Short mmCIF file of C-alpha atoms in Angstrom, two decimals:
data_model
loop_
_atom_site.label_atom_id
_atom_site.label_comp_id
_atom_site.label_asym_id
_atom_site.label_seq_id
_atom_site.Cartn_x
_atom_site.Cartn_y
_atom_site.Cartn_z
CA MET A 24 79.38 -42.29 -9.47
CA ARG A 25 77.98 -42.22 -5.96
CA LYS A 26 76.99 -45.12 -5.06
CA LEU A 27 73.07 -45.09 -2.86
CA ALA A 28 72.67 -48.31 -0.92
CA ALA A 29 68.65 -48.95 -0.42
CA VAL A 30 68.15 -50.86 2.72
CA LEU A 31 65.42 -53.89 1.86
CA PHE A 32 63.67 -55.67 4.96
CA GLU A 33 60.31 -58.10 4.94
CA GLY A 34 57.53 -54.90 5.08
CA PHE A 35 59.07 -52.65 4.37
CA GLU A 36 56.91 -49.29 3.40
CA MET A 37 56.11 -49.04 -0.76
CA LEU A 38 56.42 -45.28 -0.79
CA ASP A 39 58.88 -44.75 1.98
CA TYR A 40 61.31 -46.77 -0.83
CA PHE A 41 59.86 -46.02 -4.05
CA GLY A 42 59.82 -42.30 -3.87
CA PRO A 43 62.79 -41.77 -2.80
CA LEU A 44 64.76 -43.92 -5.24
CA GLU A 45 61.90 -42.90 -8.06
CA MET A 46 64.12 -39.37 -7.57
CA PHE A 47 67.69 -40.63 -7.02
CA ALA A 48 66.99 -42.61 -10.27
CA MET A 49 67.02 -39.11 -12.55
CA PHE A 50 70.64 -39.40 -12.11
CA PRO A 51 71.19 -42.67 -13.46
CA ASP A 52 74.98 -41.19 -14.57
CA GLU A 53 75.48 -39.39 -11.21
CA ILE A 54 74.01 -42.10 -8.65
CA GLU A 55 73.97 -45.68 -8.50
CA ILE A 56 70.95 -47.37 -7.06
CA VAL A 57 72.00 -50.85 -5.24
CA ALA A 58 68.67 -52.36 -3.31
CA VAL A 59 70.63 -54.29 -0.14
CA ALA A 60 69.03 -56.81 1.93
CA GLU A 61 70.45 -59.08 5.14
CA HIS A 62 69.74 -62.38 2.30
CA ALA A 63 69.95 -62.91 -1.50
CA ALA A 64 65.94 -63.93 -1.51
CA PRO A 65 63.42 -61.84 -2.99
CA VAL A 66 61.79 -58.98 0.16
CA ARG A 67 57.99 -58.63 0.37
CA ALA A 68 57.20 -55.15 0.77
CA SER A 69 53.56 -54.34 3.07
CA GLY A 70 50.80 -55.08 1.63
CA GLY A 71 52.66 -55.59 -1.95
CA PRO A 72 54.72 -57.20 -4.36
CA ALA A 73 58.11 -58.92 -3.56
CA VAL A 74 61.69 -57.02 -5.05
CA MET A 75 64.97 -58.81 -5.27
CA PRO A 76 67.93 -57.22 -3.72
CA ASP A 77 70.86 -56.15 -5.91
CA ARG A 78 73.10 -57.58 -2.90
CA VAL A 79 73.32 -58.50 0.52
CA PHE A 80 74.89 -56.97 3.53
CA ALA A 81 78.23 -59.56 4.10
CA ASP A 82 78.60 -58.03 0.61
CA GLY A 83 80.31 -54.74 1.80
CA ALA A 84 78.89 -51.38 4.00
CA ASP A 85 80.84 -49.34 1.03
CA TYR A 86 78.94 -47.06 0.01
CA ASP A 87 78.14 -43.25 -0.41
CA LEU A 88 74.31 -42.58 0.46
CA LEU A 89 71.94 -44.88 2.76
CA LEU A 90 67.91 -44.86 1.90
CA VAL A 91 66.47 -46.48 5.07
CA PRO A 92 62.78 -47.13 4.72
CA GLY A 93 60.47 -48.05 7.17
CA GLY A 94 57.06 -50.10 7.17
CA ARG A 95 55.49 -52.53 9.97
CA GLY A 96 59.10 -54.58 9.67
CA THR A 97 61.09 -52.35 11.20
CA ARG A 98 59.13 -53.49 14.58
CA ARG A 99 60.50 -57.01 14.20
CA GLU A 100 64.45 -55.25 12.64
CA VAL A 101 65.05 -52.93 15.68
CA ASP A 102 65.93 -55.79 16.99
CA ASN A 103 68.32 -57.69 14.44
CA PRO A 104 71.83 -57.05 15.16
CA VAL A 105 73.02 -58.90 11.75
CA LEU A 106 70.44 -55.65 10.60
CA LEU A 107 71.59 -52.93 13.21
CA ASP A 108 76.11 -53.19 12.94
CA TRP A 109 75.87 -53.29 8.84
CA HIS A 110 73.63 -49.63 9.51
CA VAL A 111 76.14 -48.33 11.86
CA ALA A 112 79.16 -49.73 9.55
CA ALA A 113 77.57 -48.19 6.14
CA SER A 114 76.66 -45.05 8.27
CA ALA A 115 80.69 -44.96 8.93
CA ARG A 116 81.33 -43.99 5.49
CA ALA A 117 78.03 -42.54 4.19
CA GLU A 118 78.35 -38.97 3.04
CA LEU A 119 74.71 -38.93 3.78
CA VAL A 120 72.42 -41.00 5.61
CA THR A 121 68.88 -40.98 4.87
CA SER A 122 65.17 -42.22 6.32
CA VAL A 123 61.77 -42.37 5.96
CA CYS A 124 58.89 -42.80 8.09
CA THR A 125 59.77 -45.64 11.37
CA GLY A 126 63.29 -46.13 8.75
CA SER A 127 64.25 -43.37 11.89
CA ALA A 128 63.41 -45.71 14.73
CA LEU A 129 66.33 -48.50 13.10
CA LEU A 130 68.94 -46.21 12.94
CA ALA A 131 68.28 -44.90 16.76
CA ARG A 132 67.95 -48.15 17.73
CA ALA A 133 72.03 -48.37 15.36
CA GLY A 134 72.44 -45.23 18.22
CA LEU A 135 73.61 -43.80 14.91
CA LEU A 136 71.10 -40.38 15.90
CA ASP A 137 72.68 -40.40 19.40
CA GLY A 138 72.86 -36.70 19.97
CA ARG A 139 70.62 -35.31 16.27
CA ALA A 140 67.79 -34.15 15.57
CA ALA A 141 65.48 -36.45 14.17
CA THR A 142 61.91 -37.47 13.09
CA THR A 143 59.31 -40.10 12.13
CA ASN A 144 55.63 -40.32 11.58
CA LYS A 145 53.28 -38.94 13.33
CA LEU A 146 51.34 -42.88 13.72
CA ALA A 147 53.68 -44.16 15.49
CA PHE A 148 55.73 -41.79 16.96
CA ASP A 149 55.75 -42.64 20.17
CA TRP A 150 56.81 -46.35 19.63
CA VAL A 151 59.88 -44.88 17.51
CA ALA A 152 61.00 -42.08 20.56
CA SER A 153 60.98 -45.29 23.01
CA GLN A 154 63.87 -47.20 20.71
CA SER A 155 66.10 -44.07 22.10
CA ASP A 156 65.95 -41.60 24.58
CA LYS A 157 69.31 -40.36 23.23
CA VAL A 158 67.37 -38.43 20.61
CA ASP A 159 66.23 -35.00 19.79
CA TRP A 160 62.38 -36.33 18.60
CA ARG A 161 60.96 -33.84 16.07
CA ALA A 162 56.66 -34.59 16.45
CA SER A 163 56.51 -31.65 14.18
CA ALA A 164 58.62 -31.94 11.25
CA ARG A 165 58.24 -32.66 7.30
CA TRP A 166 61.64 -34.04 7.72
CA VAL A 167 64.65 -33.14 9.64
CA ALA A 168 68.44 -32.60 8.53
CA ASP A 169 70.89 -32.85 11.20
CA GLY A 170 74.76 -32.88 9.73
CA ARG A 171 74.98 -35.94 7.38
CA PHE A 172 71.48 -37.52 9.13
CA LEU A 173 68.31 -36.95 7.22
CA THR A 174 65.27 -38.81 8.86
CA ALA A 175 61.95 -38.06 6.78
CA SER A 176 58.24 -37.75 8.62
CA GLY A 177 55.47 -40.18 7.70
CA VAL A 178 56.17 -42.48 4.32
CA SER A 179 55.46 -39.51 1.57
CA ALA A 180 57.39 -36.59 4.02
CA GLY A 181 60.04 -39.42 2.25
CA ILE A 182 59.99 -37.77 -1.60
CA ASP A 183 60.30 -34.06 -0.06
CA MET A 184 63.32 -35.32 1.79
CA SER A 185 65.17 -37.21 -0.66
CA LEU A 186 64.85 -33.43 -3.18
CA ASP A 187 66.49 -31.88 -0.38
CA ALA A 188 69.37 -34.69 -0.72
CA LEU A 189 69.31 -34.12 -4.08
CA ALA A 190 70.04 -30.17 -3.53
CA ARG A 191 72.59 -31.11 -1.32
CA LEU A 192 74.28 -33.83 -3.41
CA LEU A 193 73.74 -32.47 -6.98
CA GLY A 194 72.31 -28.57 -6.45
CA PRO A 195 69.06 -27.10 -6.44
CA GLU A 196 68.51 -27.29 -9.90
CA ALA A 197 68.78 -30.92 -9.59
CA ALA A 198 65.94 -31.08 -6.91
CA GLU A 199 63.68 -28.42 -9.16
CA LYS A 200 64.19 -31.03 -12.43
CA ALA A 201 63.63 -34.02 -10.67
CA ALA A 202 60.42 -32.90 -8.62
CA HIS A 203 58.93 -31.34 -12.24
CA TRP A 204 59.89 -34.33 -13.86
CA ALA A 205 58.29 -36.18 -11.85
CA GLU A 206 55.38 -33.84 -11.19
CA TYR A 207 55.85 -33.66 -8.12
CA VAL A 208 54.50 -30.35 -6.22
CA ALA A 209 57.23 -30.16 -3.16
CA ASN A 210 57.38 -28.96 -0.56
CA ARG A 211 60.74 -27.83 0.18
CA ASP A 212 60.72 -25.89 3.35
CA PRO A 213 61.61 -28.81 5.96
CA GLU A 214 59.08 -27.19 8.85
CA ASN A 215 56.21 -27.42 6.89
CA ASP A 216 54.20 -30.06 8.60
CA PRO A 217 50.92 -29.97 7.93
CA PHE A 218 50.56 -33.38 9.60
CA ALA A 219 51.57 -32.28 12.97
CA ARG A 220 48.73 -30.02 12.58
CA MET A 221 46.18 -31.89 11.65
CA ASP A 222 47.08 -34.79 14.31
CA LYS A 223 47.77 -32.18 16.90
CA MET A 224 51.36 -32.75 17.76
CA MET B 26 37.55 -58.71 -2.02
CA ARG B 27 38.94 -57.20 -5.19
CA LYS B 28 41.37 -58.38 -7.04
CA LEU B 29 43.88 -56.01 -8.12
CA ALA B 30 45.97 -56.62 -11.18
CA ALA B 31 49.29 -54.63 -11.14
CA VAL B 32 50.95 -54.65 -14.36
CA LEU B 33 54.48 -55.20 -14.53
CA PHE B 34 57.55 -54.50 -17.85
CA GLU B 35 61.29 -53.91 -17.77
CA GLY B 36 61.21 -50.40 -17.59
CA PHE B 37 58.08 -49.58 -15.50
CA GLU B 38 58.42 -45.91 -13.17
CA MET B 39 58.79 -46.65 -9.88
CA LEU B 40 56.60 -44.10 -8.54
CA ASP B 41 54.03 -44.79 -11.33
CA TYR B 42 53.71 -48.36 -9.72
CA PHE B 43 54.17 -48.64 -5.64
CA GLY B 44 53.20 -44.50 -5.11
CA PRO B 45 49.16 -45.97 -6.11
CA LEU B 46 50.17 -49.26 -4.62
CA GLU B 47 50.50 -47.96 -1.28
CA MET B 48 47.00 -45.74 -1.22
CA PHE B 49 45.57 -49.12 -2.76
CA ALA B 50 47.15 -51.52 -0.04
CA MET B 51 45.95 -49.51 3.17
CA PHE B 52 42.51 -52.10 2.91
CA PRO B 53 44.41 -55.30 2.66
CA ASP B 54 40.74 -55.88 3.78
CA GLU B 55 38.93 -54.94 0.49
CA ILE B 56 41.76 -55.32 -2.10
CA GLU B 57 44.49 -57.86 -2.73
CA ILE B 58 47.50 -56.35 -5.02
CA VAL B 59 48.45 -59.32 -7.60
CA ALA B 60 51.84 -58.29 -9.29
CA VAL B 61 51.18 -59.64 -12.86
CA ALA B 62 53.59 -60.05 -15.84
CA GLU B 63 54.50 -61.50 -19.04
CA HIS B 64 56.90 -64.32 -17.39
CA ALA B 65 57.35 -65.63 -14.35
CA ALA B 66 60.53 -63.55 -14.20
CA PRO B 67 62.04 -60.55 -11.98
CA VAL B 68 61.19 -57.41 -13.71
CA ARG B 69 63.41 -54.72 -13.41
CA ALA B 70 61.95 -50.81 -13.07
CA SER B 71 63.84 -48.46 -14.65
CA GLY B 72 66.64 -47.11 -12.79
CA GLY B 73 65.98 -49.63 -9.49
CA PRO B 74 65.44 -53.30 -8.69
CA ALA B 75 63.95 -55.98 -9.93
CA VAL B 76 60.47 -56.89 -8.90
CA MET B 77 59.29 -60.50 -8.49
CA PRO B 78 55.59 -60.61 -10.15
CA ASP B 79 52.90 -63.32 -7.97
CA ARG B 80 51.09 -64.06 -11.80
CA VAL B 81 51.40 -63.96 -15.40
CA PHE B 82 49.10 -63.27 -17.91
CA ALA B 83 48.71 -66.47 -18.80
CA ASP B 84 47.32 -67.32 -15.62
CA GLY B 85 44.50 -65.62 -16.73
CA ALA B 86 42.85 -61.64 -16.51
CA ASP B 87 40.24 -62.19 -13.85
CA TYR B 88 40.84 -59.33 -11.90
CA ASP B 89 38.27 -56.35 -10.67
CA LEU B 90 41.31 -53.58 -10.84
CA LEU B 91 43.56 -52.47 -12.79
CA LEU B 92 46.95 -50.48 -12.40
CA VAL B 93 48.96 -49.81 -15.57
CA PRO B 94 52.65 -48.49 -14.64
CA GLY B 95 54.10 -45.72 -17.36
CA GLY B 96 57.94 -46.11 -18.47
CA ARG B 97 60.71 -46.08 -20.70
CA GLY B 98 59.46 -49.44 -21.26
CA THR B 99 55.76 -48.51 -22.64
CA ARG B 100 57.90 -48.10 -26.05
CA ARG B 101 58.69 -51.15 -26.37
CA GLU B 102 55.64 -52.77 -25.10
CA VAL B 103 53.18 -50.84 -27.58
CA ASP B 104 54.47 -52.85 -30.12
CA ASN B 105 53.68 -56.57 -27.42
CA PRO B 106 50.44 -58.46 -28.66
CA VAL B 107 50.40 -60.61 -25.66
CA LEU B 108 50.37 -57.46 -23.05
CA LEU B 109 47.78 -55.56 -25.32
CA ASP B 110 45.63 -58.80 -25.84
CA TRP B 111 46.17 -59.25 -21.99
CA HIS B 112 44.79 -55.71 -20.91
CA VAL B 113 41.63 -56.32 -22.88
CA ALA B 114 41.07 -59.04 -21.81
CA ALA B 115 41.25 -58.10 -18.13
CA SER B 116 39.81 -54.23 -18.85
CA ALA B 117 36.26 -56.44 -20.58
CA ARG B 118 35.99 -57.47 -16.58
CA ALA B 119 37.54 -54.70 -14.62
CA GLU B 120 35.25 -52.55 -12.55
CA LEU B 121 38.14 -49.97 -12.49
CA VAL B 122 41.12 -49.84 -15.64
CA THR B 123 43.40 -47.38 -14.09
CA SER B 124 46.81 -46.02 -15.88
CA VAL B 125 50.09 -43.80 -14.85
CA CYS B 126 51.73 -41.59 -17.68
CA THR B 127 52.64 -43.53 -20.30
CA GLY B 128 50.85 -46.30 -18.98
CA SER B 129 48.21 -44.73 -20.84
CA ALA B 130 49.85 -45.54 -24.56
CA LEU B 131 49.14 -48.92 -23.60
CA LEU B 132 46.01 -48.78 -23.23
CA ALA B 133 45.20 -46.60 -26.63
CA ARG B 134 47.24 -48.70 -28.60
CA ALA B 135 44.72 -52.15 -26.94
CA GLY B 136 42.15 -50.02 -28.37
CA LEU B 137 40.46 -49.13 -24.94
CA LEU B 138 40.18 -45.29 -25.03
CA ASP B 139 38.94 -45.43 -28.20
CA GLY B 140 35.96 -42.54 -27.69
CA ARG B 141 37.26 -41.88 -24.75
CA ALA B 142 38.71 -38.67 -22.72
CA ALA B 143 42.37 -39.52 -21.19
CA THR B 144 45.59 -37.51 -20.25
CA THR B 145 49.17 -39.04 -19.87
CA ASN B 146 52.76 -37.18 -18.84
CA LYS B 147 53.86 -33.60 -20.17
CA LEU B 148 57.11 -35.45 -21.51
CA ALA B 149 56.59 -37.62 -23.59
CA PHE B 150 52.66 -36.20 -24.94
CA ASP B 151 53.37 -35.86 -28.50
CA TRP B 152 54.52 -39.76 -28.54
CA VAL B 153 51.41 -40.87 -26.14
CA ALA B 154 48.89 -38.84 -28.44
CA SER B 155 50.49 -40.48 -31.34
CA GLN B 156 49.86 -43.74 -30.24
CA SER B 157 45.91 -43.68 -30.78
CA ASP B 158 43.88 -40.68 -33.20
CA LYS B 159 40.25 -42.06 -31.62
CA VAL B 160 41.13 -40.56 -27.98
CA ASP B 161 40.54 -37.24 -27.06
CA TRP B 162 43.54 -36.45 -25.29
CA ARG B 163 43.85 -34.09 -22.88
CA ALA B 164 47.08 -32.19 -22.39
CA SER B 165 45.96 -30.15 -18.95
CA ALA B 166 44.58 -32.61 -16.53
CA ARG B 167 46.26 -33.99 -13.07
CA TRP B 168 43.74 -36.91 -13.92
CA VAL B 169 40.51 -37.91 -16.54
CA ALA B 170 38.01 -39.92 -14.95
CA ASP B 171 36.18 -41.19 -18.04
CA GLY B 172 33.52 -43.88 -17.08
CA ARG B 173 36.15 -47.32 -16.13
CA PHE B 174 38.37 -45.44 -17.03
CA LEU B 175 40.91 -43.25 -14.77
CA THR B 176 44.11 -41.88 -16.38
CA ALA B 177 46.56 -40.04 -14.92
CA SER B 178 49.42 -37.29 -15.93
CA GLY B 179 52.85 -37.76 -14.99
CA VAL B 180 54.55 -40.10 -12.00
CA SER B 181 53.25 -38.54 -8.98
CA ALA B 182 49.79 -37.59 -10.21
CA GLY B 183 49.25 -41.06 -10.02
CA ILE B 184 48.85 -41.01 -6.02
CA ASP B 185 46.47 -38.89 -6.48
CA MET B 186 44.37 -40.44 -9.33
CA SER B 187 44.62 -43.43 -7.18
CA LEU B 188 42.80 -41.67 -4.04
CA ASP B 189 40.06 -40.70 -6.49
CA ALA B 190 40.16 -44.79 -7.50
CA LEU B 191 39.80 -45.48 -3.46
CA ALA B 192 36.82 -42.47 -3.31
CA ARG B 193 35.03 -44.50 -5.65
CA LEU B 194 35.51 -48.30 -4.74
CA LEU B 195 35.26 -47.61 -1.09
CA GLY B 196 34.10 -44.28 -0.25
CA PRO B 197 35.23 -40.54 0.66
CA GLU B 198 36.09 -41.09 4.21
CA ALA B 199 39.12 -44.21 2.93
CA ALA B 200 40.86 -42.02 0.01
CA GLU B 201 41.04 -39.14 2.94
CA LYS B 202 42.20 -42.07 5.61
CA ALA B 203 44.81 -43.34 3.25
CA ALA B 204 46.25 -39.55 2.24
CA HIS B 205 46.35 -38.89 5.82
CA TRP B 206 48.12 -41.86 6.60
CA ALA B 207 50.84 -41.62 4.06
CA GLU B 208 51.01 -37.93 4.90
CA TYR B 209 50.20 -37.33 1.66
CA VAL B 210 49.17 -34.00 0.87
CA ALA B 211 46.68 -34.86 -1.73
CA ASN B 212 45.07 -33.11 -4.91
CA ARG B 213 41.71 -34.17 -4.92
CA ASP B 214 40.47 -31.54 -8.36
CA PRO B 215 41.73 -33.57 -11.85
CA GLU B 216 41.31 -30.37 -13.71
CA ASN B 217 43.84 -29.04 -11.09
CA ASP B 218 46.81 -29.32 -13.24
CA PRO B 219 50.04 -27.54 -11.88
CA PHE B 220 52.47 -28.45 -14.06
CA ALA B 221 50.70 -28.34 -17.71
CA ARG B 222 50.42 -24.48 -16.38
CA MET B 223 54.56 -24.63 -16.32
CA ASP B 224 54.82 -26.29 -18.99
CA LYS B 225 52.85 -24.26 -21.11
CA MET B 226 50.30 -26.84 -22.31
#
């Protein structure tokens, strides 16, 4: 049984978080989902309801998988040493570290993407890239896998990235099954980025 | 400003709920999202974290839009008169009533789909259809729009349905903008149902 820490902070983006979680949750015997935040209090999504954390950063950083969403809140959290330090500790032990949208800004600021290729969403690209010049930022990519680090492009791209993560963890049939069950038309090619073309990136 | 009631019950499906909410939340000046549940206590998603309701059914049923998710919890809630009665009251006033996945089982049991065409997900189709013989159940449809009622097929289909809802409420450009912002490859044709073909329905 792998334990997945799904990170919460005020102003996180709903689909960044719950899209991948929907896919991971289809394998409850293999993956346990734990919502983790800095404080033991409800955390409000950007424009949506508040979510209860199951655990806090102070409870430890011993997780097998990480999911870091983006959202407006990342603009504040890139300057939060408690959150960044926890990501460093958790990433050191994790088998896979995944982010969606501007979540990669947090990983970059924590120094975790140094020397790696990574991506983020199109509309905040310049801001995210400005968080670290030690990252090989890819403007065109549905998601980027570099070693243990999987960073997705904007919002919905996180679902495709999570299916790649599932394929790595449980095999391609598991990813196929999850997409089918959720009636999700998956994009299985990380290089196929229709939005980079649309936004001329 | 329209007020959207996004219904919560134990065992709701995460993506059914947060996929559409992501799209609606892009228009905070036009749509206010309110998470509504029977009780003022955290409500746990199927396999995921718990979500805080903003209001309870007893606070009233005066909403412009409804979003009813599916999930394992619907098997219990089809027998919950408090929830069904609230849906009847809220639907009487709402401009649009939307459901995702097995959420249409709740609308059907409440009698709200009598004489209407509707759909649900493939894998629970027989169970949902058994909830009411007064509904014209469509096995093949990404989503079905019949008057004020928009019912989506399985999980991810809710995102396509919510973009149709946005197009009706705020115009096709708004739906286009939301899909683009979220880097979501939208299926704009309710009749285009790749999973019905896959499942030979």
